[in-house]
Amino acid sequence: MAALTQSKRGRYSALGVTALVAALVLTALSSAVLLLNLSRLNTSRAEVSRINGVLTLVAEFHEAIRAAETGQRGFLLTGEQRYLATYQQAVPRVWSKLAAAERSVRRPEQIGRLASLRALTESKLDELANTVALHARSQSAALGVVRSDVGQNLMEQIDATIRSIRETGTEALATQSAREQSEAAWATVIGVASGGLALASAILGVVTLVGQRAQGRLFEAEERFRNLAGNIEDAFWVSDPRSNTLLYVNPAFERIWGRPLAAIYENSRVWLDAVIPEDRERVSASYAANAMKGTYDETYRITQPDGSLRWIRDRGWPVNDERGRFEYVVGIAEDITPMRLTQEALTSLNADLERRVEDRTQALVEVNRELDAFAYSISHDLRAPLRSMQGYADALVEDFGEGLASEGRHYTQRIAAAARRMEDLIQDILAYSRLAKEEVSVRPESLEASVDHVLSELAPTLAEGRATIRVERPLPVVRSNRPVLRQALGNLIANAIKFTAPGEAPDVRIHAERRGDRVRLWIEDRGIGIAPEHQARVFDPFQRLHGVETYPGTGIGLAIVRRAMTRMGGTCGVESEPGLGSRFWIELPASEEGSQG
């Protein structure tokens, strides 16, 4: 019996030791799991704090870039330095807030959005800076840039990116808060279990302690949320459209709606009652139909108690719990009154500019009519007397030349020469005028064919002057107008032959080179050259650098070349040194098609 008793005691002792060891092991495991959950809880708490910080920085960034744009627009419209100061003070804040947000963000998708936001911000601030700089030269040019869609599109993309960051951050904040609550609950359960295995008397204390800490974290998270929402310049709201209950609205509501917060908490329709009657039904229906879908986005007008009108852009997004079930809607109501006023001012300015353009267009039409009348007068009224002068001078020499003294014949010859020069001048003026008003269509044209045509027409002049013309073939095809191109080439080649030192035979080289999608044709001579101070004006009408007796001409040939290039979408220029010759060039769009000539 004693042996049996001893054996039972041994078994009970072993069982007790086993139970004790099991209890210790369970206690240790419970403690380890509890510590792990508490660690995850602290990590979750830090994540909530970080997300709140990022959202705050993004909100401050949005305020700064809006201030920069408002200051820039105000300066462009009024020219007042206080708006320029607002713009200049806002730009450094934009970069500092964006850089701080980039340092704080962790999620890959948010990093990508911030990278996109930085690129958009660089483009937007470049656009703002360029228009401010352009304003110093021309207010109308700067306002022309503002009226384009570039700045508005950039701002809409920035708003959309910030909206995406806010939506993702808000959803992450809601998810993280739910996870924090879940982990706190798990920590409480595990704490109760481990306390039961250790000392029953400690259960209440552990539960109370864990509960107090969880509640404290919830209070801290709520306080951080309220601080974040309170610093947002726009009206931030949380509601449940199922019960038409307003859960939260930040203090910005008082400033924008002009009504106390207590009023909207007492009556959730206060915000809607302030909407003007023309917009109210549309806004109410849209909120009811779209708020829970994430597609609520309305622009409307409200009336403040003092009667002033404000423009509002209101948007809302649903928030779901970790199981995907709808909980509530969060939204932003933004006061866009300054932007709308700026748009209205720009619209008025555009209308005024369009009226001025119409007036000036009409004036140009009248001027063109007068020019047409002048050209007609030159073509008919002036050329008839010139022909008479030239005819009588020729008849005088032919019929009475033997009876005239040498001085008389000299004067008669000068009269005939002057009449011919006047006829040439009238022809050039008419050609210059036609280039300004006639339709000039372009198509693929062979430079080689055009050069050969001009050289064929100038063959007598080339033979008389013993000119050497070297054409480096093949020459490419360009997009041009055949008659206009050949007229320009004729003037350039004729100049290269004419402006040669006395006693020297002209030597001209013609070649072309490809420059991207354009072709540059060079016409080089070894003539007298052009001084640097005169090269900029040789393409202006009636600019002569030499007397008509030395180098005859009308002074319009190069002006015709420049106008011809302008009408065909090309350019022209010259490189020259006195005594070393000149290198004139024309540049036209290249064509890959075959020649049409």
XYZ file of C-alpha atoms in Angstrom:
597
model
C 0.000 0.000 0.000
C 2.871 2.286 0.960
C 4.544 1.534 -2.358
C 1.270 2.166 -4.182
C 0.756 5.392 -2.292
C 4.314 6.421 -3.028
C 3.750 5.586 -6.651
C 0.556 7.682 -6.747
C 2.350 10.526 -5.011
C 5.064 10.279 -7.638
C 2.501 10.299 -10.367
C 0.654 13.248 -8.747
C 3.946 15.013 -8.207
C 4.925 14.473 -11.816
C 1.487 15.564 -12.874
C 1.810 18.646 -10.707
C 5.230 19.423 -12.094
C 3.933 18.825 -15.583
C 0.965 21.080 -14.918
C 3.239 23.695 -13.399
C 5.614 23.489 -16.329
C 2.680 23.611 -18.725
C 1.283 26.592 -16.841
C 4.675 28.305 -16.960
C 5.054 27.489 -20.634
C 1.545 28.754 -21.379
C 2.219 31.840 -19.287
C 5.492 32.460 -21.119
C 3.841 31.908 -24.504
C 0.943 34.142 -23.546
C 3.357 36.819 -22.379
C 5.355 36.556 -25.600
C 2.219 36.813 -27.719
C 1.060 39.728 -25.572
C 4.383 41.534 -26.059
C 4.199 40.893 -29.821
C 0.690 42.359 -30.027
C 1.696 45.339 -27.913
C 4.649 45.919 -30.250
C 2.337 45.781 -33.253
C -0.025 48.130 -31.457
C 2.769 50.672 -30.945
C 3.802 50.289 -34.575
C 0.212 50.888 -35.652
C 0.070 53.961 -33.432
C 3.256 55.344 -35.015
C 1.811 54.645 -38.473
C -1.359 56.603 -37.633
C 0.781 59.509 -36.447
C 2.898 59.398 -39.600
C -0.153 59.311 -41.905
C -1.638 62.288 -40.052
C 1.643 64.138 -40.490
C 1.755 63.420 -44.232
C -1.851 64.575 -44.722
C -1.101 67.772 -42.782
C 1.967 68.482 -44.943
C 0.005 67.813 -48.152
C -2.763 70.171 -46.999
C -0.179 72.873 -46.215
C 1.490 72.271 -49.591
C -1.885 72.658 -51.362
C -2.540 75.926 -49.532
C 0.918 77.233 -50.482
C 0.677 76.421 -54.215
C -2.846 77.890 -54.344
C -1.483 81.045 -52.701
C 1.330 81.169 -55.289
C -1.147 80.901 -58.166
C -3.518 83.474 -56.640
C -0.642 85.926 -56.111
C 0.618 85.397 -59.662
C -2.860 85.890 -61.187
C -3.470 88.981 -59.060
C -0.130 90.477 -60.101
C -0.739 89.789 -63.794
C -4.204 91.352 -63.674
C -3.405 94.403 -61.493
C 0.379 94.784 -61.522
C 0.307 95.411 -57.746
C 3.427 94.351 -55.817
C 1.435 92.949 -52.881
C 0.219 90.136 -55.109
C 3.779 89.526 -56.342
C 4.959 89.384 -52.703
C 2.268 86.788 -51.946
C 3.486 84.676 -54.887
C 7.169 85.002 -53.898
C 6.495 84.082 -50.248
C 4.406 81.053 -51.216
C 6.957 79.388 -53.543
C 9.510 78.443 -50.786
C 6.662 77.050 -48.647
C 5.565 74.869 -51.568
C 8.974 73.215 -51.832
C 9.523 72.868 -48.065
C 6.141 71.201 -47.490
C 6.560 68.893 -50.488
C 10.060 67.863 -49.385
C 8.831 67.172 -45.829
C 5.979 65.037 -47.178
C 8.408 63.068 -49.377
C 10.600 62.340 -46.371
C 7.627 61.115 -44.336
C 5.775 58.928 -46.841
C 6.384 55.153 -46.834
C 3.765 53.534 -49.052
C 5.009 52.876 -52.614
C 1.816 54.153 -54.228
C 2.022 57.384 -52.232
C 5.713 57.749 -53.120
C 4.737 57.461 -56.781
C 1.993 60.052 -56.382
C 4.384 62.465 -54.642
C 6.896 61.960 -57.470
C 4.162 62.856 -59.956
C 3.190 65.806 -57.734
C 6.784 67.056 -57.735
C 6.962 66.914 -61.547
C 3.624 68.723 -61.840
C 4.753 71.281 -59.235
C 7.958 71.983 -61.162
C 5.948 72.532 -64.342
C 3.385 74.696 -62.524
C 5.947 76.894 -60.769
C 7.908 77.205 -64.043
C 4.679 78.336 -65.712
C 4.003 80.850 -62.921
C 7.602 82.166 -62.989
C 7.648 82.432 -66.796
C 4.419 84.453 -66.902
C 5.662 86.771 -64.099
C 8.922 87.288 -66.024
C 6.996 87.763 -69.278
C 4.793 90.391 -67.561
C 7.842 92.677 -67.268
C 8.064 92.745 -71.068
C 4.406 92.531 -72.058
C 1.334 92.266 -69.857
C -0.768 91.175 -72.823
C 1.678 88.379 -73.676
C 1.665 87.196 -70.054
C -2.133 87.237 -69.938
C -2.141 85.329 -73.219
C -0.216 82.519 -71.519
C -2.632 82.602 -68.560
C -5.616 82.347 -70.899
C -4.250 79.132 -72.353
C -5.257 75.867 -70.757
C -1.696 74.951 -69.739
C -1.758 76.509 -66.247
C -5.347 75.387 -65.541
C -4.598 71.830 -66.707
C -1.508 71.678 -64.476
C -3.493 72.923 -61.482
C -6.264 70.413 -62.134
C -3.688 67.621 -62.319
C -2.115 68.857 -59.053
C -5.575 68.974 -57.429
C -6.350 65.476 -58.709
C -3.020 64.126 -57.391
C -3.542 65.771 -53.986
C -7.078 64.445 -53.941
C -5.762 60.947 -54.622
C -3.149 61.330 -51.856
C -5.810 62.542 -49.422
C -8.221 59.764 -50.344
C -5.557 57.089 -49.957
C -4.316 58.679 -46.729
C -7.817 58.934 -45.294
C -8.585 55.327 -46.186
C -5.246 54.214 -44.736
C -5.960 56.218 -41.589
C -9.367 54.596 -41.198
C -7.931 51.134 -41.863
C -5.026 51.708 -39.473
C -7.378 52.953 -36.750
C -9.548 49.874 -37.166
C -6.454 47.688 -37.054
C -5.289 49.508 -33.925
C -8.602 48.812 -32.228
C -8.449 45.154 -33.293
C -4.903 44.748 -31.985
C -5.840 46.476 -28.748
C -8.717 44.011 -28.315
C -6.389 41.087 -28.939
C -3.913 42.469 -26.440
C -6.699 42.724 -23.877
C -7.824 39.118 -24.401
C -4.273 37.781 -24.212
C -3.572 39.895 -21.155
C -6.654 38.406 -19.423
C -5.566 34.859 -20.350
C -1.995 35.317 -19.140
C -3.232 36.961 -15.937
C -5.570 33.984 -15.299
C -2.667 31.558 -15.623
C -0.484 33.690 -13.314
C -2.627 35.185 -10.599
C -6.401 35.448 -10.624
C -6.125 38.555 -8.514
C -4.199 40.347 -11.299
C -6.882 39.780 -13.945
C -8.874 42.899 -13.128
C -5.744 45.069 -12.944
C -4.374 43.777 -16.260
C -7.719 44.236 -18.006
C -8.101 47.689 -16.538
C -4.549 48.713 -17.496
C -4.807 47.411 -21.049
C -8.255 48.953 -21.443
C -6.989 52.287 -20.151
C -4.067 52.259 -22.560
C -6.282 51.322 -25.513
C -8.764 54.018 -24.584
C -5.917 56.501 -24.221
C -4.621 55.627 -27.661
C -8.083 56.070 -29.101
C -8.376 59.462 -27.406
C -4.934 60.450 -28.726
C -5.812 59.298 -32.257
C -9.053 61.290 -32.105
C -7.157 64.342 -30.836
C -4.617 64.064 -33.663
C -7.450 63.708 -36.147
C -9.160 66.823 -34.802
C -5.877 68.785 -34.900
C -5.295 67.699 -38.494
C -8.832 68.521 -39.606
C -8.773 71.804 -37.708
C -5.726 72.967 -39.668
C -7.282 72.295 -43.063
C -8.312 75.528 -44.788
C -11.226 73.824 -46.538
C -14.363 72.558 -44.802
C -13.670 68.892 -43.901
C -16.756 66.867 -43.055
C -17.767 63.312 -42.078
C -21.334 62.132 -42.479
C -23.568 59.076 -42.768
C -25.960 59.583 -45.700
C -28.012 56.537 -44.653
C -29.322 58.379 -41.602
C -28.566 61.876 -42.917
C -26.348 62.389 -39.858
C -23.385 64.776 -39.688
C -20.659 63.106 -37.639
C -18.013 65.824 -37.804
C -17.171 69.136 -39.505
C -14.021 71.200 -38.925
C -13.899 74.902 -37.886
C -13.344 76.050 -41.486
C -17.115 75.620 -41.932
C -17.719 78.709 -39.789
C -15.450 80.848 -41.968
C -16.769 79.595 -45.326
C -20.498 79.280 -44.521
C -20.516 82.156 -42.016
C -22.522 80.080 -39.528
C -21.526 78.592 -36.132
C -20.605 74.912 -35.822
C -23.286 74.419 -33.183
C -25.944 75.306 -35.745
C -25.015 72.533 -38.167
C -24.722 69.948 -35.382
C -28.226 70.897 -34.235
C -29.607 70.849 -37.797
C -27.568 68.939 -40.398
C -29.438 70.727 -43.229
C -27.879 74.105 -42.362
C -25.188 73.622 -45.020
C -27.778 72.749 -47.678
C -30.166 75.558 -46.686
C -27.341 78.034 -47.435
C -27.118 76.790 -51.051
C -28.917 79.165 -53.412
C -32.297 77.863 -54.657
C -31.057 77.448 -58.250
C -28.435 74.900 -57.121
C -30.025 73.319 -54.043
C -32.106 70.562 -55.628
C -29.254 69.437 -57.878
C -26.769 69.314 -54.984
C -29.157 67.479 -52.669
C -29.971 64.843 -55.302
C -26.321 64.350 -56.184
C -25.300 63.888 -52.541
C -28.037 61.323 -51.942
C -27.229 59.375 -55.119
C -23.428 59.595 -55.301
C -21.932 60.086 -51.818
C -21.736 56.362 -51.006
C -20.433 55.596 -54.540
C -17.449 57.923 -54.337
C -18.656 60.023 -57.282
C -20.053 63.014 -55.385
C -18.405 66.126 -56.886
C -20.486 69.286 -57.168
C -19.846 72.992 -57.664
C -22.480 75.305 -56.245
C -23.092 78.723 -54.695
C -23.976 79.566 -51.100
C -25.195 82.743 -49.461
C -23.589 83.875 -46.210
C -25.701 85.601 -43.520
C -24.423 89.018 -44.670
C -25.729 88.323 -48.186
C -22.331 87.719 -49.824
C -22.111 84.938 -52.400
C -19.428 82.224 -52.279
C -18.560 79.530 -54.845
C -18.019 76.028 -53.374
C -16.575 72.836 -54.826
C -17.762 69.914 -52.671
C -16.494 66.320 -52.982
C -17.018 63.147 -50.934
C -15.595 59.614 -50.714
C -16.875 56.512 -48.874
C -14.826 54.848 -46.083
C -15.200 51.101 -45.493
C -14.116 48.916 -42.601
C -11.587 46.087 -42.886
C -14.344 43.788 -44.167
C -15.284 46.168 -46.955
C -18.532 47.299 -45.335
C -19.518 50.954 -45.672
C -19.056 53.057 -42.525
C -19.267 56.746 -43.430
C -18.422 59.408 -46.032
C -15.584 61.925 -45.711
C -15.538 65.059 -47.829
C -13.902 68.394 -48.596
C -15.830 71.583 -49.369
C -13.447 74.076 -50.952
C -14.088 77.817 -51.260
C -13.218 78.524 -54.915
C -14.622 82.067 -54.989
C -11.226 83.731 -55.721
C -10.630 81.331 -58.608
C -14.090 81.977 -60.065
C -13.613 85.742 -59.762
C -10.289 85.406 -61.561
C -11.937 83.321 -64.278
C -14.683 85.920 -64.691
C -12.058 88.666 -64.898
C -10.156 86.685 -67.522
C -13.366 86.070 -69.466
C -14.091 89.787 -69.462
C -10.512 90.506 -70.474
C -10.725 87.942 -73.277
C -13.916 89.550 -74.560
C -12.237 92.952 -74.507
C -9.175 91.565 -76.284
C -11.357 89.891 -78.911
C -13.142 93.181 -79.495
C -9.804 94.955 -79.884
C -8.590 92.266 -82.274
C -11.747 92.678 -84.337
C -11.256 96.448 -84.408
C -7.620 96.104 -85.436
C -8.488 93.451 -87.983
C -10.989 95.815 -89.516
C -8.347 98.542 -89.516
C -5.912 96.174 -91.248
C -8.573 95.389 -93.830
C -8.919 99.096 -94.539
C -5.140 99.483 -94.745
C -4.950 96.550 -97.155
C -7.641 98.154 -99.309
C -5.603 101.355 -99.395
C -2.462 99.367 -100.240
C -4.309 97.622 -103.049
C -5.403 100.997 -104.370
C -1.825 102.257 -104.073
C -0.495 99.202 -105.919
C -3.090 99.760 -108.645
C -2.004 103.374 -108.902
C 1.636 102.336 -109.212
C 0.790 99.692 -111.772
C -1.285 101.968 -114.005
C -1.054 105.675 -113.162
C 2.735 105.854 -112.594
C 3.910 103.428 -115.237
C 2.156 105.290 -118.094
C 4.137 108.547 -117.533
C 7.331 106.518 -117.177
C 6.743 104.819 -120.501
C 6.150 108.247 -122.065
C 9.369 109.601 -120.549
C 11.340 106.612 -121.761
C 9.686 106.689 -125.217
C 10.290 110.432 -125.732
C 13.873 110.110 -124.525
C 14.519 107.234 -126.947
C 12.788 109.156 -129.781
C 14.836 112.265 -129.014
C 18.078 110.308 -129.239
C 16.959 108.444 -132.361
C 15.554 111.443 -134.281
C 17.698 114.311 -133.087
C 20.723 112.540 -131.635
C 23.117 113.910 -134.293
C 21.979 117.440 -133.664
C 22.356 117.222 -129.897
C 25.534 118.217 -128.179
C 27.314 115.520 -126.206
C 26.042 116.975 -122.953
C 22.462 116.900 -124.286
C 22.819 113.268 -125.353
C 24.226 112.478 -121.900
C 21.219 114.068 -120.204
C 18.829 112.239 -122.515
C 20.506 108.918 -121.762
C 20.282 109.638 -118.033
C 16.554 110.377 -118.389
C 16.025 107.033 -120.157
C 18.139 105.191 -117.557
C 16.246 106.825 -114.690
C 12.958 105.816 -116.290
C 14.162 102.212 -116.580
C 15.283 102.234 -112.930
C 11.904 103.615 -111.922
C 10.193 100.875 -113.944
C 12.342 98.252 -112.181
C 11.520 99.802 -108.803
C 7.799 99.709 -109.556
C 8.093 96.048 -110.616
C 9.889 95.172 -107.343
C 7.393 97.113 -105.231
C 4.524 95.282 -106.909
C 6.267 91.938 -106.395
C 6.866 92.761 -102.710
C 3.217 93.800 -102.321
C 1.918 90.641 -104.012
C 3.917 88.464 -101.625
C 2.144 90.106 -98.698
C -1.418 89.489 -99.844
C -1.508 86.595 -102.294
C -2.164 83.023 -101.163
C 1.108 81.081 -101.079
C 0.625 77.312 -101.090
C 3.568 74.961 -100.597
C 4.300 71.513 -101.978
C 7.402 69.391 -102.607
C 9.771 71.250 -104.968
C 13.241 70.278 -106.200
C 15.884 72.824 -105.249
C 18.057 71.466 -108.037
C 15.378 72.057 -110.685
C 14.714 75.568 -109.393
C 18.407 76.481 -109.318
C 18.867 75.177 -112.881
C 15.828 77.186 -114.042
C 17.188 80.413 -112.528
C 20.674 79.819 -113.984
C 19.110 79.245 -117.409
C 17.271 82.583 -117.209
C 20.455 84.358 -116.059
C 22.603 82.716 -118.761
C 23.193 85.985 -120.771
C 24.195 87.850 -117.608
C 26.500 85.001 -116.539
C 28.166 84.935 -119.952
C 28.574 88.714 -120.048
C 30.212 88.795 -116.639
C 32.291 85.619 -117.227
C 30.771 84.231 -114.016
C 31.671 80.819 -112.647
C 28.769 78.997 -110.953
C 29.511 75.762 -109.057
C 26.455 73.735 -108.002
C 27.173 70.826 -105.650
C 24.645 68.205 -106.596
C 22.323 66.590 -105.753
C 20.215 69.257 -104.058
C 17.317 68.025 -101.860
C 13.573 68.504 -102.173
C 11.868 71.107 -99.971
C 8.312 72.225 -99.288
C 7.873 75.558 -101.051
C 5.974 77.513 -103.679
C 7.685 77.169 -107.066
C 7.320 80.747 -108.429
C 8.104 82.355 -105.064
C 11.129 80.083 -104.529
C 12.532 80.822 -107.966
C 12.050 84.546 -107.505
C 14.014 84.432 -104.224
C 16.778 82.285 -105.766
C 16.984 84.660 -108.755
C 17.475 87.670 -106.498
C 20.177 85.934 -104.403
C 22.140 84.591 -107.392
C 21.871 87.947 -109.231
C 23.251 89.725 -106.135
C 26.116 87.219 -105.880
C 27.054 87.997 -109.501
C 26.539 91.774 -109.223
C 28.419 92.643 -106.034
C 31.884 91.748 -107.284
C 34.939 93.989 -107.150
C 35.648 95.810 -110.467
C 37.762 93.779 -112.832
C 37.070 90.464 -111.112
C 34.939 87.643 -112.538
C 32.116 86.411 -110.225
C 32.738 83.039 -108.543
C 29.620 81.535 -106.909
C 29.213 78.253 -105.020
C 25.726 76.773 -104.394
C 25.274 73.837 -101.995
C 22.786 72.533 -99.404
C 22.832 70.769 -96.042
C 20.199 68.940 -93.993
C 19.413 70.374 -90.532
C 16.970 68.072 -88.776
C 13.633 68.408 -90.567
C 14.803 71.457 -92.563
C 17.150 72.147 -95.491
C 19.541 75.099 -95.664
C 20.694 76.236 -99.133
C 23.910 78.315 -99.259
C 24.789 80.786 -102.041
C 28.396 81.871 -101.502
C 30.352 84.457 -103.470
C 33.829 86.003 -103.366
C 32.564 89.522 -103.802
C 32.953 92.750 -101.874
C 31.253 91.466 -98.685
C 29.102 93.284 -96.118
C 30.265 95.018 -92.942
C 28.897 93.462 -89.711
C 26.963 96.589 -88.747
C 24.999 96.458 -92.020
C 24.166 92.731 -92.135
C 21.034 93.034 -89.980
C 19.378 95.601 -92.255
C 20.203 94.358 -95.746
C 16.907 92.423 -95.768
C 14.868 95.594 -95.065
C 13.167 97.373 -98.000
C 15.030 100.234 -99.733
C 18.331 99.532 -97.943
C 21.221 100.309 -100.272
C 24.842 100.147 -99.166
C 26.289 101.451 -102.455
C 25.439 104.099 -105.019
C 23.212 103.215 -107.961
C 25.963 104.198 -110.395
C 28.376 101.639 -108.904
C 25.930 98.779 -108.285
C 22.510 99.397 -109.893
C 19.380 98.090 -108.224
C 16.200 99.039 -106.366
C 17.081 98.038 -102.773
C 14.104 95.673 -102.542
C 15.580 92.400 -103.826
C 16.642 91.018 -100.433
C 13.419 92.281 -98.811
C 11.544 90.151 -101.358
C 13.727 87.171 -100.367
C 12.886 87.555 -96.689
C 9.161 87.989 -97.291
C 9.167 84.978 -99.635
C 10.796 82.809 -96.956
C 8.352 84.027 -94.316
C 5.334 83.197 -96.491
C 6.686 79.675 -97.157
C 7.513 78.928 -93.502
C 11.252 79.427 -93.965
C 14.026 81.776 -92.828
C 17.030 83.504 -94.382
C 20.282 85.126 -93.321
C 23.810 86.121 -94.253
C 27.364 85.597 -93.054
C 29.887 88.009 -94.501
C 33.210 89.834 -94.077
C 34.218 92.902 -96.090
C 36.552 91.941 -98.935
C 36.093 88.192 -98.386
C 32.641 87.676 -99.882
C 29.212 86.773 -98.527
C 27.414 83.535 -97.648
C 23.653 84.049 -98.046
C 21.347 81.208 -96.979
C 17.691 80.274 -97.072
C 16.143 77.526 -94.940
C 12.915 75.652 -95.742
C 11.098 72.545 -94.441
C 12.472 69.345 -95.944
C 10.239 67.038 -97.975
C 10.692 63.272 -98.272
C 8.480 63.122 -101.371
C 9.721 63.269 -104.921
C 9.977 66.547 -106.802
C 6.876 67.910 -108.460
C 8.903 69.873 -111.032
